Amino acid sequence: MLAASRPLDISLDRRQVLKSLGYRSDSEPSPRIASLVDEYIENARQLLEPRHAYAITNVEWVHDSVAIVGGSTIFQSRVIARLLERCSMVAVFLVTIGNRLEETACRLAEDGLILQSYVLDAIGSEAVEEVAQYVEDMTRETARADGLVIGKRVSPGYCDWDISQQNEIFKMLDATSLGVQLTDQCLMVPQKSISGIIGIGPPEGKVDEYNPCKTCTRQNCLGRR
Amino acid sequence: MGDSLLDLIVQNVTQGRASQDDEGLEEGWEGQPGVTELVQKALDAGVTAEDIINKGLTAGMVIVGEKFESKEYYIPDMLAAAEAVGAAMQILEPHLAKSGMKAKGKVLMATVKGDLHDIGKNIVSILLRGAGYTVKDLGNDVDTRSIVDAVREERPQFLGLSALLTSTMVQMGEVINELRETGLRDSIKVIVGGAPVSEEFARSIGADGYGADGFAAVRLVESLGPSQQ
């Protein structure tokens, strides 16, 4: 089951952009920063080329720190194995907003406009997050139609899931048609791309309740949920 | 005249206003001259470039640093101020060359091999420029050999290395080892930074210091002083 890549609307939530820029939920930026953020949110829309690739496949076998999915793909991670152990299926996805926003942010930085570059980068982060959220919502709806629930969305590089496992996700999806490539260090180019998985299982398995952060000691982790 | 212009430069740096068209970080500044216009006025009034930098731009950035530390200012505010200083430095550069005032030192900056993240490095670079240092930015994903070659050619007093990933920060140690092997290590102070980097990690790879944020990096460079060449 592979959903075709197609465009989608991105709202660019201003509050979330401010959060990426470091503002707490109860604080407003100064007038200069506020106008800049509003102006750049509007201008950024024409720089977005959102695309996604998505596949739902079977979870074959899970034990200890290994999960085998979709026939022969092996995910090695204790957290991923725990996330998938009560799942019957898993959604594998890759989303991107393309190159244009990144190239513009880079040019701004080269011209010494570091503030503008920083704001545009934060908008890009929010945009790609919204595309990933779209995929998550789509997965939730697909699961619900079958009476199933979904687990937390996770990406290689989270917890003990090594970033090199990006390769496994890329093999399962048509990444090149999205224009996303992996570097030797398994970073994605364009950088404003997110890959990952979402477990799908029966409600009695409480797939939706497992949160690895609850038992994790890394209090300062940027990805803490 | 000169003193009041310098005060206005300080105020406008803290308001992050490069030009008269810019809004301030607070209300009510639009239309008034910004840092670049004020710097030009000060030069026309005979204030030296050195005074403009020390008593205007740097003094302003010190206040911005304090406001950032006390969490009154956020990163964008700090960047607005640093940008205003950067724009002013462009106007001042030809005058500096004439007056014979030297930059405080040269800093080479790079994000290490395999790492594509450059925002942190860019922030440190612009703050160092604002503090009067000459900065040569090698970019991101820079391999060890290119960094070492640049140290040999550029002869900077400082090398700033950045990494955002645990998988790439090890490259910083490689750079330091290579500097040692090529006999360049003692000629330069190496500072490191980035989300996964810590004081402990910096010590373990033999770096001279760790900067937790942009202003900490500037303080670190100031405290390490000019290295003995």
Short mmCIF file of C-alpha atoms in Angstrom, two decimals:
data_model
loop_
_atom_site.label_atom_id
_atom_site.label_comp_id
_atom_site.label_asym_id
_atom_site.label_seq_id
_atom_site.Cartn_x
_atom_site.Cartn_y
_atom_site.Cartn_z
CA MET A 1 0.00 0.00 0.00
CA LEU A 2 1.72 3.14 -1.21
CA ALA A 3 0.08 6.55 -1.26
CA ALA A 4 1.02 8.80 -4.16
CA SER A 5 2.96 11.96 -3.51
CA ARG A 6 0.77 15.05 -3.85
CA PRO A 7 0.78 18.69 -2.77
CA LEU A 8 -0.92 19.75 0.43
CA ASP A 9 -1.77 22.98 2.20
CA ILE A 10 0.52 24.16 4.97
CA SER A 11 -0.85 26.71 7.43
CA LEU A 12 2.50 27.80 8.95
CA ASP A 13 1.31 28.23 12.54
CA ARG A 14 2.80 31.53 13.77
CA ARG A 15 2.91 30.39 17.40
CA GLN A 16 4.87 27.28 16.46
CA VAL A 17 7.32 29.35 14.40
CA LEU A 18 7.85 31.59 17.44
CA LYS A 19 8.41 28.50 19.56
CA SER A 20 11.11 27.32 17.12
CA LEU A 21 12.71 30.76 17.47
CA GLY A 22 12.91 30.23 21.23
CA TYR A 23 9.84 32.17 22.46
CA ARG A 24 7.82 30.69 25.30
CA SER A 25 4.09 30.28 24.78
CA ASP A 26 3.35 33.30 27.01
CA SER A 27 5.83 35.70 25.37
CA GLU A 28 5.45 37.90 22.30
CA PRO A 29 8.40 39.07 20.21
CA SER A 30 9.39 42.74 19.97
CA PRO A 31 7.71 44.79 17.19
CA ARG A 32 10.71 44.49 14.83
CA ILE A 33 10.89 40.70 15.17
CA ALA A 34 7.09 40.34 15.02
CA SER A 35 6.86 42.20 11.68
CA LEU A 36 9.77 40.25 10.30
CA VAL A 37 8.22 36.91 11.27
CA ASP A 38 4.82 37.86 9.81
CA GLU A 39 6.38 39.11 6.58
CA TYR A 40 8.57 36.02 6.19
CA ILE A 41 5.71 33.61 6.92
CA GLU A 42 3.80 35.16 4.02
CA ASN A 43 6.81 35.17 1.69
CA ALA A 44 7.88 31.64 2.62
CA ARG A 45 4.72 30.08 1.21
CA GLN A 46 5.96 30.44 -2.36
CA LEU A 47 9.22 28.70 -1.40
CA LEU A 48 7.52 25.51 -0.20
CA GLU A 49 7.41 22.37 -2.32
CA PRO A 50 5.85 19.91 0.12
CA ARG A 51 5.93 16.25 -0.90
CA HIS A 52 5.61 12.96 0.86
CA ALA A 53 6.11 9.25 0.31
CA TYR A 54 4.30 6.80 2.52
CA ALA A 55 3.82 3.05 2.82
CA ILE A 56 2.03 0.82 5.30
CA THR A 57 3.54 -2.60 5.78
CA ASN A 58 3.36 -5.55 8.18
CA VAL A 59 5.29 -5.91 11.39
CA GLU A 60 6.69 -9.42 11.01
CA TRP A 61 8.65 -10.16 14.15
CA VAL A 62 9.81 -8.23 17.22
CA HIS A 63 12.22 -9.33 19.90
CA ASP A 64 14.38 -7.46 22.39
CA SER A 65 16.04 -4.76 20.27
CA VAL A 66 15.14 -6.00 16.79
CA ALA A 67 12.00 -5.50 14.70
CA ILE A 68 11.54 -7.04 11.27
CA VAL A 69 8.99 -5.28 9.07
CA GLY A 70 7.76 -5.48 5.48
CA GLY A 71 9.33 -8.86 4.77
CA SER A 72 13.01 -8.30 5.41
CA THR A 73 13.67 -4.80 6.72
CA ILE A 74 15.41 -4.90 10.10
CA PHE A 75 15.08 -2.02 12.57
CA GLN A 76 17.63 -2.27 15.36
CA SER A 77 16.65 -0.38 18.50
CA ARG A 78 15.27 -1.31 21.88
CA VAL A 79 12.86 1.66 21.82
CA ILE A 80 11.62 0.86 18.29
CA ALA A 81 11.16 -2.80 19.22
CA ARG A 82 9.15 -1.74 22.28
CA LEU A 83 7.09 0.68 20.14
CA LEU A 84 6.29 -2.03 17.58
CA GLU A 85 5.93 -5.10 19.79
CA ARG A 86 2.15 -4.79 19.99
CA CYS A 87 1.72 -3.42 16.47
CA SER A 88 0.43 -5.41 13.53
CA MET A 89 1.43 -2.82 10.96
CA VAL A 90 3.75 0.13 10.58
CA ALA A 91 3.56 3.25 8.43
CA VAL A 92 6.92 4.26 6.97
CA PHE A 93 7.17 7.80 5.65
CA LEU A 94 9.40 10.46 4.19
CA VAL A 95 8.37 14.12 3.87
CA THR A 96 10.14 17.20 2.56
CA ILE A 97 9.52 20.84 1.68
CA GLY A 98 12.13 20.79 -1.08
CA ASN A 99 15.22 22.91 -1.65
CA ARG A 100 14.00 26.41 -2.35
CA LEU A 101 13.47 27.67 1.20
CA GLU A 102 16.84 26.28 2.28
CA GLU A 103 18.65 27.87 -0.64
CA THR A 104 17.06 31.23 0.14
CA ALA A 105 18.02 30.97 3.84
CA CYS A 106 21.56 30.13 2.80
CA ARG A 107 21.78 33.14 0.47
CA LEU A 108 20.48 35.44 3.22
CA ALA A 109 23.17 34.16 5.61
CA GLU A 110 25.86 34.70 2.99
CA ASP A 111 24.67 38.30 2.62
CA GLY A 112 25.06 38.83 6.37
CA LEU A 113 21.30 38.74 7.00
CA ILE A 114 21.62 36.18 9.78
CA LEU A 115 18.39 37.21 11.53
CA GLN A 116 16.34 36.81 8.35
CA SER A 117 18.07 33.50 7.61
CA TYR A 118 17.37 32.27 11.15
CA VAL A 119 13.68 33.24 10.92
CA LEU A 120 13.28 31.56 7.52
CA ASP A 121 14.96 28.41 8.82
CA ALA A 122 12.50 28.26 11.74
CA ILE A 123 9.60 28.67 9.30
CA GLY A 124 11.03 25.79 7.25
CA SER A 125 11.20 23.61 10.36
CA GLU A 126 7.55 24.36 11.10
CA ALA A 127 6.56 23.70 7.47
CA VAL A 128 8.18 20.27 7.31
CA GLU A 129 6.73 19.43 10.74
CA GLU A 130 3.26 20.25 9.39
CA VAL A 131 3.82 17.89 6.44
CA ALA A 132 4.88 15.14 8.86
CA GLN A 133 1.81 15.90 10.98
CA TYR A 134 -0.33 15.56 7.84
CA VAL A 135 1.11 12.07 7.30
CA GLU A 136 0.52 11.22 10.94
CA ASP A 137 -3.11 12.38 10.73
CA MET A 138 -3.58 10.37 7.54
CA THR A 139 -2.15 7.28 9.27
CA ARG A 140 -4.43 7.81 12.27
CA GLU A 141 -7.49 8.00 10.00
CA THR A 142 -6.46 4.91 8.04
CA ALA A 143 -5.93 3.01 11.30
CA ARG A 144 -9.20 4.22 12.82
CA ALA A 145 -11.14 2.94 9.79
CA ASP A 146 -9.88 -0.54 10.71
CA GLY A 147 -10.52 -0.07 14.44
CA LEU A 148 -6.83 0.39 15.17
CA VAL A 149 -4.77 3.06 16.95
CA ILE A 150 -1.34 4.56 16.24
CA GLY A 151 1.78 5.00 18.35
CA LYS A 152 4.20 7.93 18.58
CA ARG A 153 5.86 9.12 15.39
CA VAL A 154 9.61 8.43 15.58
CA SER A 155 12.59 9.06 13.32
CA PRO A 156 16.07 7.52 13.01
CA GLY A 157 18.36 9.38 15.39
CA TYR A 158 15.72 9.42 18.15
CA CYS A 159 16.62 7.58 21.38
CA ASP A 160 18.75 4.51 20.63
CA TRP A 161 17.65 4.29 16.98
CA ASP A 162 20.82 4.93 15.03
CA ILE A 163 20.63 7.55 12.29
CA SER A 164 22.22 5.08 9.85
CA GLN A 165 18.87 3.28 9.80
CA GLN A 166 17.67 6.04 7.49
CA ASN A 167 18.99 3.69 4.81
CA GLU A 168 16.32 1.11 5.66
CA ILE A 169 13.52 3.66 5.37
CA PHE A 170 14.90 5.00 2.11
CA LYS A 171 14.99 1.48 0.66
CA MET A 172 11.29 1.02 1.46
CA LEU A 173 10.20 4.28 -0.19
CA ASP A 174 10.79 6.02 -3.48
CA ALA A 175 13.00 8.70 -1.94
CA THR A 176 14.66 9.78 -5.17
CA SER A 177 11.33 10.74 -6.73
CA LEU A 178 10.87 13.18 -3.83
CA GLY A 179 14.31 14.63 -4.51
CA VAL A 180 15.61 13.65 -1.07
CA GLN A 181 19.10 12.18 -0.76
CA LEU A 182 21.15 10.79 2.09
CA THR A 183 24.68 11.98 2.81
CA ASP A 184 27.42 9.61 3.98
CA GLN A 185 26.48 10.58 7.54
CA CYS A 186 22.83 9.74 6.79
CA LEU A 187 21.66 13.33 6.94
CA MET A 188 18.89 14.20 4.52
CA VAL A 189 19.28 16.78 1.76
CA PRO A 190 17.15 18.92 1.62
CA GLN A 191 17.63 19.23 5.37
CA LYS A 192 14.02 20.22 5.86
CA SER A 193 12.92 16.61 5.45
CA ILE A 194 11.65 14.14 8.03
CA SER A 195 11.67 10.35 7.74
CA GLY A 196 10.24 7.93 10.24
CA ILE A 197 7.72 5.34 11.25
CA ILE A 198 4.37 5.18 13.02
CA GLY A 199 3.25 1.90 14.61
CA ILE A 200 -0.35 0.73 14.09
CA GLY A 201 -2.02 -1.78 16.37
CA PRO A 202 -5.18 -2.82 18.22
CA PRO A 203 -6.42 -0.53 21.02
CA GLU A 204 -6.08 -3.31 23.62
CA GLY A 205 -2.33 -3.34 22.94
CA LYS A 206 -2.20 0.29 24.20
CA VAL A 207 0.11 1.15 21.32
CA ASP A 208 -0.98 4.78 21.65
CA GLU A 209 0.08 5.05 25.29
CA TYR A 210 3.75 4.12 25.06
CA ASN A 211 6.05 7.11 25.43
CA PRO A 212 9.77 6.29 25.69
CA CYS A 213 10.45 9.75 27.16
CA LYS A 214 8.65 8.81 30.38
CA THR A 215 11.40 6.42 31.43
CA CYS A 216 14.30 8.33 29.87
CA THR A 217 16.80 10.16 32.06
CA ARG A 218 17.93 12.72 29.44
CA GLN A 219 16.00 15.66 30.86
CA ASN A 220 17.53 18.21 28.47
CA CYS A 221 16.77 16.24 25.29
CA LEU A 222 15.46 18.56 22.57
CA GLY A 223 13.01 15.88 21.41
CA ARG A 224 11.49 15.27 24.84
CA ARG A 225 7.70 14.75 24.70
CA MET B 1 28.27 66.10 19.68
CA GLY B 2 30.47 63.03 19.42
CA ASP B 3 29.38 61.69 22.81
CA SER B 4 25.67 62.06 22.14
CA LEU B 5 26.11 60.37 18.76
CA LEU B 6 27.95 57.50 20.46
CA ASP B 7 25.11 57.23 23.00
CA LEU B 8 22.61 57.07 20.16
CA ILE B 9 24.68 54.35 18.48
CA VAL B 10 24.63 52.36 21.73
CA GLN B 11 20.85 52.78 22.01
CA ASN B 12 20.23 51.82 18.39
CA VAL B 13 22.46 48.75 18.63
CA THR B 14 20.39 47.63 21.61
CA GLN B 15 17.27 48.30 19.52
CA GLY B 16 18.66 46.18 16.68
CA ARG B 17 18.19 48.99 14.14
CA ALA B 18 20.65 48.98 11.23
CA SER B 19 18.87 51.74 9.29
CA GLN B 20 16.21 54.40 9.72
CA ASP B 21 13.60 52.18 8.07
CA ASP B 22 13.94 49.50 10.76
CA GLU B 23 11.53 49.22 13.63
CA GLY B 24 13.09 48.98 17.06
CA LEU B 25 12.83 46.14 19.52
CA GLU B 26 10.65 48.57 21.45
CA GLU B 27 7.94 50.87 20.05
CA GLY B 28 8.53 54.38 18.72
CA TRP B 29 11.85 54.25 16.87
CA GLU B 30 10.73 54.22 13.24
CA GLY B 31 11.99 57.03 11.03
CA GLN B 32 14.83 57.99 13.37
CA PRO B 33 18.39 57.39 12.16
CA GLY B 34 19.64 53.83 12.70
CA VAL B 35 23.15 52.56 13.45
CA THR B 36 24.51 52.92 9.88
CA GLU B 37 23.28 56.53 9.51
CA LEU B 38 24.58 57.43 12.97
CA VAL B 39 27.99 55.89 12.27
CA GLN B 40 28.26 57.94 9.07
CA LYS B 41 27.26 61.08 11.00
CA ALA B 42 29.85 60.35 13.67
CA LEU B 43 32.58 59.90 11.05
CA ASP B 44 31.52 63.17 9.40
CA ALA B 45 31.71 64.86 12.83
CA GLY B 46 35.29 63.66 13.21
CA VAL B 47 34.76 60.85 15.75
CA THR B 48 37.44 58.18 15.23
CA ALA B 49 36.52 54.73 13.96
CA GLU B 50 38.14 53.31 17.08
CA ASP B 51 35.84 55.31 19.38
CA ILE B 52 32.80 54.41 17.30
CA ILE B 53 33.63 50.74 17.69
CA ASN B 54 34.65 50.74 21.34
CA LYS B 55 32.27 53.32 22.81
CA GLY B 56 29.38 52.75 20.39
CA LEU B 57 29.09 49.33 18.78
CA THR B 58 30.88 47.16 21.35
CA ALA B 59 29.31 49.05 24.26
CA GLY B 60 25.90 48.39 22.69
CA MET B 61 26.63 44.70 22.23
CA VAL B 62 27.71 44.41 25.87
CA ILE B 63 24.23 45.63 26.89
CA VAL B 64 22.61 43.26 24.39
CA GLY B 65 24.67 40.42 25.90
CA GLU B 66 23.44 41.31 29.39
CA LYS B 67 19.82 41.45 28.21
CA PHE B 68 20.27 38.07 26.50
CA GLU B 69 21.79 36.53 29.64
CA SER B 70 18.92 37.84 31.76
CA LYS B 71 16.48 36.37 29.20
CA GLU B 72 14.99 39.78 28.42
CA TYR B 73 16.26 39.36 24.84
CA TYR B 74 15.74 36.31 22.68
CA ILE B 75 18.06 35.01 19.95
CA PRO B 76 16.32 37.05 17.17
CA ASP B 77 16.79 40.27 19.19
CA MET B 78 20.46 39.48 19.63
CA LEU B 79 20.80 38.76 15.91
CA ALA B 80 19.08 42.04 14.97
CA ALA B 81 21.63 43.90 17.11
CA ALA B 82 24.57 41.91 15.72
CA GLU B 83 23.39 42.57 12.17
CA ALA B 84 23.23 46.30 12.84
CA VAL B 85 26.81 46.13 14.14
CA GLY B 86 27.86 44.08 11.08
CA ALA B 87 26.39 46.71 8.72
CA ALA B 88 28.20 49.46 10.66
CA MET B 89 31.51 47.58 10.46
CA GLN B 90 31.27 47.58 6.67
CA ILE B 91 31.14 51.37 6.70
CA LEU B 92 34.02 51.53 9.18
CA GLU B 93 36.40 49.07 7.53
CA PRO B 94 38.06 51.51 5.09
CA HIS B 95 38.51 53.99 7.96
CA LEU B 96 40.08 51.34 10.15
CA ALA B 97 42.64 50.53 7.49
CA LYS B 98 43.48 54.25 7.27
CA SER B 99 43.78 54.77 11.03
CA GLY B 100 45.98 51.70 11.42
CA MET B 101 43.68 50.22 14.09
CA LYS B 102 44.07 46.48 13.95
CA ALA B 103 41.36 43.86 14.37
CA LYS B 104 41.54 42.14 17.76
CA GLY B 105 42.43 38.87 16.15
CA LYS B 106 41.49 36.47 13.41
CA VAL B 107 39.07 33.61 13.97
CA LEU B 108 38.59 30.72 11.56
CA MET B 109 35.14 29.13 11.84
CA ALA B 110 33.90 25.80 10.46
CA THR B 111 31.17 23.21 10.90
CA VAL B 112 32.99 19.88 10.79
CA LYS B 113 32.89 17.12 8.16
CA GLY B 114 29.57 15.35 7.73
CA ASP B 115 27.57 18.06 9.49
CA LEU B 116 25.38 20.44 7.50
CA HIS B 117 24.17 22.64 10.34
CA ASP B 118 25.46 26.17 10.21
CA ILE B 119 23.11 28.41 12.20
CA GLY B 120 25.09 28.17 15.45
CA LYS B 121 28.34 28.84 13.64
CA ASN B 122 26.80 31.82 11.83
CA ILE B 123 25.57 33.31 15.11
CA VAL B 124 28.99 32.98 16.73
CA SER B 125 30.64 34.44 13.61
CA ILE B 126 28.46 37.54 13.53
CA LEU B 127 28.91 38.15 17.28
CA LEU B 128 32.68 37.83 16.94
CA ARG B 129 32.65 40.31 14.05
CA GLY B 130 30.57 42.64 16.20
CA ALA B 131 33.17 42.32 18.95
CA GLY B 132 35.92 43.47 16.56
CA TYR B 133 37.42 40.19 15.38
CA THR B 134 38.14 39.29 11.78
CA VAL B 135 36.24 36.12 10.98
CA LYS B 136 36.89 33.76 8.11
CA ASP B 137 34.01 31.31 7.74
CA LEU B 138 34.91 28.07 5.98
CA GLY B 139 31.26 26.92 5.83
CA ASN B 140 29.79 23.57 6.79
CA ASP B 141 30.74 19.94 6.07
CA VAL B 142 34.41 21.00 6.02
CA ASP B 143 36.85 18.09 6.11
CA THR B 144 39.76 17.95 8.53
CA ARG B 145 42.42 18.52 5.89
CA SER B 146 40.73 21.68 4.56
CA ILE B 147 40.51 23.08 8.10
CA VAL B 148 44.16 22.33 8.84
CA ASP B 149 45.25 23.74 5.46
CA ALA B 150 43.27 26.92 6.19
CA VAL B 151 44.95 27.24 9.61
CA ARG B 152 48.35 26.95 7.92
CA GLU B 153 47.50 29.51 5.25
CA GLU B 154 45.43 32.01 7.21
CA ARG B 155 47.41 31.91 10.46
CA PRO B 156 44.42 32.79 12.66
CA GLN B 157 44.75 33.10 16.43
CA PHE B 158 41.54 31.13 17.01
CA LEU B 159 39.72 28.21 15.44
CA GLY B 160 36.01 27.72 16.19
CA LEU B 161 34.54 24.30 15.43
CA SER B 162 30.82 23.55 15.41
CA ALA B 163 28.77 20.31 15.28
CA LEU B 164 25.12 19.55 15.96
CA LEU B 165 25.31 15.77 15.96
CA THR B 166 26.89 13.23 18.28
CA SER B 167 27.98 11.37 15.14
CA THR B 168 29.92 14.33 13.78
CA MET B 169 31.29 16.03 16.90
CA VAL B 170 34.04 13.41 17.05
CA GLN B 171 35.49 15.12 13.97
CA MET B 172 36.51 18.00 16.25
CA GLY B 173 38.95 15.67 18.00
CA GLU B 174 40.29 14.60 14.61
CA VAL B 175 40.97 18.22 13.68
CA ILE B 176 42.86 18.81 16.94
CA ASN B 177 44.92 15.62 16.44
CA GLU B 178 45.76 16.67 12.91
CA LEU B 179 46.80 20.14 14.10
CA ARG B 180 49.08 18.45 16.64
CA GLU B 181 50.60 16.13 14.05
CA THR B 182 51.30 18.94 11.65
CA GLY B 183 52.92 21.06 14.36
CA LEU B 184 50.24 23.76 14.23
CA ARG B 185 48.45 23.06 17.52
CA ASP B 186 50.50 25.44 19.66
CA SER B 187 49.93 28.32 17.26
CA ILE B 188 46.19 28.45 17.78
CA LYS B 189 43.44 28.32 20.39
CA VAL B 190 40.67 25.89 19.49
CA ILE B 191 37.15 26.50 20.79
CA VAL B 192 34.21 24.17 20.23
CA GLY B 193 30.42 24.40 20.44
CA GLY B 194 27.11 22.87 19.32
CA ALA B 195 24.11 21.18 20.90
CA PRO B 196 25.74 17.84 21.88
CA VAL B 197 29.07 19.40 22.89
CA SER B 198 29.94 20.01 26.54
CA GLU B 199 32.78 21.36 28.65
CA GLU B 200 33.73 17.81 29.48
CA PHE B 201 33.80 16.77 25.82
CA ALA B 202 35.88 19.84 24.95
CA ARG B 203 38.45 18.84 27.60
CA SER B 204 38.45 15.21 26.48
CA ILE B 205 39.47 16.11 22.92
CA GLY B 206 42.04 18.67 24.04
CA ALA B 207 40.19 21.83 22.96
CA ASP B 208 41.04 25.12 24.69
CA GLY B 209 37.45 25.89 25.56
CA TYR B 210 33.71 25.36 25.07
CA GLY B 211 31.13 28.05 24.36
CA ALA B 212 27.57 27.19 25.39
CA ASP B 213 26.08 30.02 23.31
CA GLY B 214 27.17 32.89 21.08
CA PHE B 215 28.02 35.35 23.82
CA ALA B 216 29.80 32.64 25.84
CA ALA B 217 31.90 31.96 22.73
CA VAL B 218 32.85 35.64 22.45
CA ARG B 219 33.73 35.79 26.18
CA LEU B 220 35.80 32.65 25.74
CA VAL B 221 37.76 34.11 22.83
CA GLU B 222 38.32 37.33 24.82
CA SER B 223 39.53 35.37 27.85
CA LEU B 224 41.91 33.18 25.83
CA GLY B 225 43.48 36.34 24.43
CA PRO B 226 45.93 36.51 21.59
CA SER B 227 47.81 33.25 21.40
CA GLN B 228 51.59 33.21 21.32
CA GLN B 229 52.71 32.66 17.78
#
